[in-house]
XYZ file of N, CA, C and O in Angstrom:
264
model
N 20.473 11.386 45.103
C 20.083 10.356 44.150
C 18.576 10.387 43.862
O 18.142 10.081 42.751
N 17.701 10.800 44.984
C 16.147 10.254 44.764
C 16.438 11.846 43.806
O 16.007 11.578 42.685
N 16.846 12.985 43.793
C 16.080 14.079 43.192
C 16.484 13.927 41.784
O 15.823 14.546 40.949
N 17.796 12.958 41.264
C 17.822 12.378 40.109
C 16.748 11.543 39.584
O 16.419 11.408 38.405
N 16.398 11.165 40.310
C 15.465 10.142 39.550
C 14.023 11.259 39.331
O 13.559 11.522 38.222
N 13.563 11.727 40.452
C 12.392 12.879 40.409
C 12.541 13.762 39.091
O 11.543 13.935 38.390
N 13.570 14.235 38.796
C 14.011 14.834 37.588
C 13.815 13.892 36.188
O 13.343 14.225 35.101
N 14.310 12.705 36.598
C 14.307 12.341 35.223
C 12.970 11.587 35.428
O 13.172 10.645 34.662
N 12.013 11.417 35.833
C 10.671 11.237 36.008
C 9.696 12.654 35.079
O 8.792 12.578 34.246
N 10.260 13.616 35.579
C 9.599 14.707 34.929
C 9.970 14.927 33.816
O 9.126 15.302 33.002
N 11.372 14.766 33.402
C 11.378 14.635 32.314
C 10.964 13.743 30.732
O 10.858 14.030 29.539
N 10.814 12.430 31.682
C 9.926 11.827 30.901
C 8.479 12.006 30.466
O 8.031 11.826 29.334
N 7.670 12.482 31.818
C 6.454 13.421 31.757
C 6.245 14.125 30.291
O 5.322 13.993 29.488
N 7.304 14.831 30.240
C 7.658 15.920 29.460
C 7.434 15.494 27.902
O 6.842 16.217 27.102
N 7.888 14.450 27.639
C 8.633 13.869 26.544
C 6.937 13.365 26.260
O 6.410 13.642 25.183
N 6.431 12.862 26.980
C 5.291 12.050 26.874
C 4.240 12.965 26.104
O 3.690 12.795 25.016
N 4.143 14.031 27.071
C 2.946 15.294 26.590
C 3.626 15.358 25.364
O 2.979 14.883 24.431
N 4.791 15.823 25.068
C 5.290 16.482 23.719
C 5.227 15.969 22.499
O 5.143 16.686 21.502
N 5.265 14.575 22.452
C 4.960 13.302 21.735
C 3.914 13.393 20.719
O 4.307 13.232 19.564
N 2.657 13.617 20.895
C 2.023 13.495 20.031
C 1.418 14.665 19.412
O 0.430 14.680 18.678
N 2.406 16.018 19.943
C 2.352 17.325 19.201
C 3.450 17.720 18.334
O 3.471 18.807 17.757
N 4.350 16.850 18.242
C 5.695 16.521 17.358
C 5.421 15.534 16.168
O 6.048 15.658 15.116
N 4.296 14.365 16.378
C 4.118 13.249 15.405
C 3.796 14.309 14.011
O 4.472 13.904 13.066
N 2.874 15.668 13.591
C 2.870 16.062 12.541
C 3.801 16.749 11.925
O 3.921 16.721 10.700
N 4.423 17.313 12.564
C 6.050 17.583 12.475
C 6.826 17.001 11.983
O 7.554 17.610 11.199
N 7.052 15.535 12.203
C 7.855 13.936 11.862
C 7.589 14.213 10.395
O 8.347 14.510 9.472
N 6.118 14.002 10.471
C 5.284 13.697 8.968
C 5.711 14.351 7.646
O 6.118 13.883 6.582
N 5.417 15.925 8.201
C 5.965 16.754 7.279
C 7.068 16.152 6.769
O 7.257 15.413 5.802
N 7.796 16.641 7.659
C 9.833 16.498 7.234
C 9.886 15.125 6.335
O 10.583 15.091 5.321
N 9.188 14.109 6.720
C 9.042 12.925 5.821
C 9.174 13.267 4.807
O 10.167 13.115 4.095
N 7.724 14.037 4.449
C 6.776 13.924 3.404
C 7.924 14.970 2.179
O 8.084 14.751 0.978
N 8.433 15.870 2.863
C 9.250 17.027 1.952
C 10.287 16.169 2.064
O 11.101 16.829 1.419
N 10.994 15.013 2.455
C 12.419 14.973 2.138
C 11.860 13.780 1.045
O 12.411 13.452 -0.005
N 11.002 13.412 1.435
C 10.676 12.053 -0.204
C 10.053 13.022 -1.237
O 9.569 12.471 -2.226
N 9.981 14.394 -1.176
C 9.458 14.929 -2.210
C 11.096 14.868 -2.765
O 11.412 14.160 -3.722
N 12.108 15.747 -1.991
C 13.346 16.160 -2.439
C 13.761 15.038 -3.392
O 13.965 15.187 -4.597
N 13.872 13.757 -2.618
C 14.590 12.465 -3.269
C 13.731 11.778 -4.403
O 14.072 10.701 -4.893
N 12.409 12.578 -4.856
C 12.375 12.330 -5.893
C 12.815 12.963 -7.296
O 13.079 12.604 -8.443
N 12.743 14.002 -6.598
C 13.526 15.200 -7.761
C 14.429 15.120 -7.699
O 15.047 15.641 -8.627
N 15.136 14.530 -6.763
C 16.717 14.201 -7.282
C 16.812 13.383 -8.210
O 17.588 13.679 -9.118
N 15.854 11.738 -8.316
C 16.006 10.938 -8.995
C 15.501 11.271 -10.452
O 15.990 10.868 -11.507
N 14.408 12.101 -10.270
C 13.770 12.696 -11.502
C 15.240 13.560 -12.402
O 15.928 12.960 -13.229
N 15.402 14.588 -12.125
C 16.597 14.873 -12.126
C 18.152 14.471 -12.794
O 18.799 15.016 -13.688
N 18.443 13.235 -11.917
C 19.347 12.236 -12.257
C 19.216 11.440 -13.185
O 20.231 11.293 -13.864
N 17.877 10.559 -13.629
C 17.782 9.760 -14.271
C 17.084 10.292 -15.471
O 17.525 9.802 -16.511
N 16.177 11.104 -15.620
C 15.377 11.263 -16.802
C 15.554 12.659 -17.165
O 14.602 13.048 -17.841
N 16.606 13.725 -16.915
C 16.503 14.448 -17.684
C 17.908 14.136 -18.369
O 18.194 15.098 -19.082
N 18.742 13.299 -18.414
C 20.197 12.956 -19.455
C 18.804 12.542 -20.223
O 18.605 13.635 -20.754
N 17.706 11.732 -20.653
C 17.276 10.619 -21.504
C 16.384 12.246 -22.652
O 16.153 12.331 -23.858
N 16.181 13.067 -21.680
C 15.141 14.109 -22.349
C 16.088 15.058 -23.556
O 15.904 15.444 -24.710
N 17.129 15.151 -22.571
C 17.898 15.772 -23.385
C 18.949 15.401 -24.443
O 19.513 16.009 -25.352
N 18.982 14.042 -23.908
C 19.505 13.044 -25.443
C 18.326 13.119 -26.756
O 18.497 13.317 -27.959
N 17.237 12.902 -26.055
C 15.934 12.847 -27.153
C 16.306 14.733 -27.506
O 16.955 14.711 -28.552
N 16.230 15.418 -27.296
C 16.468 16.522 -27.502
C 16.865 16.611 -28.746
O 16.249 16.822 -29.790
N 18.331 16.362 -28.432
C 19.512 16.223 -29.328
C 19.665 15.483 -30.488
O 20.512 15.792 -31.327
N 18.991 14.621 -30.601
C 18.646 13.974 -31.632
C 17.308 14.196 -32.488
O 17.061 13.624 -33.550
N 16.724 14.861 -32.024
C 16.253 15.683 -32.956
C 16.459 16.816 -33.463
O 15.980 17.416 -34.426
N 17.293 17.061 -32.641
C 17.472 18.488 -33.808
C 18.735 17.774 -34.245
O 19.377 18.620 -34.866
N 19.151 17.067 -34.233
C 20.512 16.529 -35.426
C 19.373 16.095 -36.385
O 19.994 15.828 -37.414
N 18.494 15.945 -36.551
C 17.301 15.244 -37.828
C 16.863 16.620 -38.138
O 17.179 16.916 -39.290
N 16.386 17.347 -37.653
C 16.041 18.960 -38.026
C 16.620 19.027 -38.693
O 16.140 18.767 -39.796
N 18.296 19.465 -38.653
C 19.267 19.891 -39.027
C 19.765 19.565 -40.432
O 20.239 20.254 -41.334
N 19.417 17.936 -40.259
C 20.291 17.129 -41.269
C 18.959 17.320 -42.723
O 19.151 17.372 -43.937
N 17.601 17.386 -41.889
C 16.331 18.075 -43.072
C 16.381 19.141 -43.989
O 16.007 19.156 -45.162
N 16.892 20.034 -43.307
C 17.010 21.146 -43.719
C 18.219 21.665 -44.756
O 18.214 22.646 -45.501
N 19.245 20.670 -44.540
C 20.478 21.077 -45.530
C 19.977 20.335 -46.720
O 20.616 20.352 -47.772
């Protein structure tokens, strides 16, 4: 029992040192997955509106020209 606990003593050790050489790591992965989820939303929401505007102009092009 005590070499359980000695173990998980060191392993906390462990966790401790590792801690604040992992915090820029965290950051990153943050920072790129709120990049992702904006281009998703970018994506999702404003390119149907770009490409409606699109489309409606060239139906006015179109309708100019005949």
């Amino acid at each position: 029992m005590v070499e359980l606990m000695v173990v998980l003593v060191i392993i906390g050790i462990l966790v401790l040192l590792a801690l604040p050489r992992l915090e820029p790591v965290v950051s990153k992965a943050k920072e790129t997955e709120a990049k992702l989820m904006l281009k998703a939303v970018h994506t999702t929401f404003f390119m149907p509106m770009v490409l409606t505007a699109i489309r409606k102009w060239l139906t006015r092009y179109r309708m100019e020209r005949t």
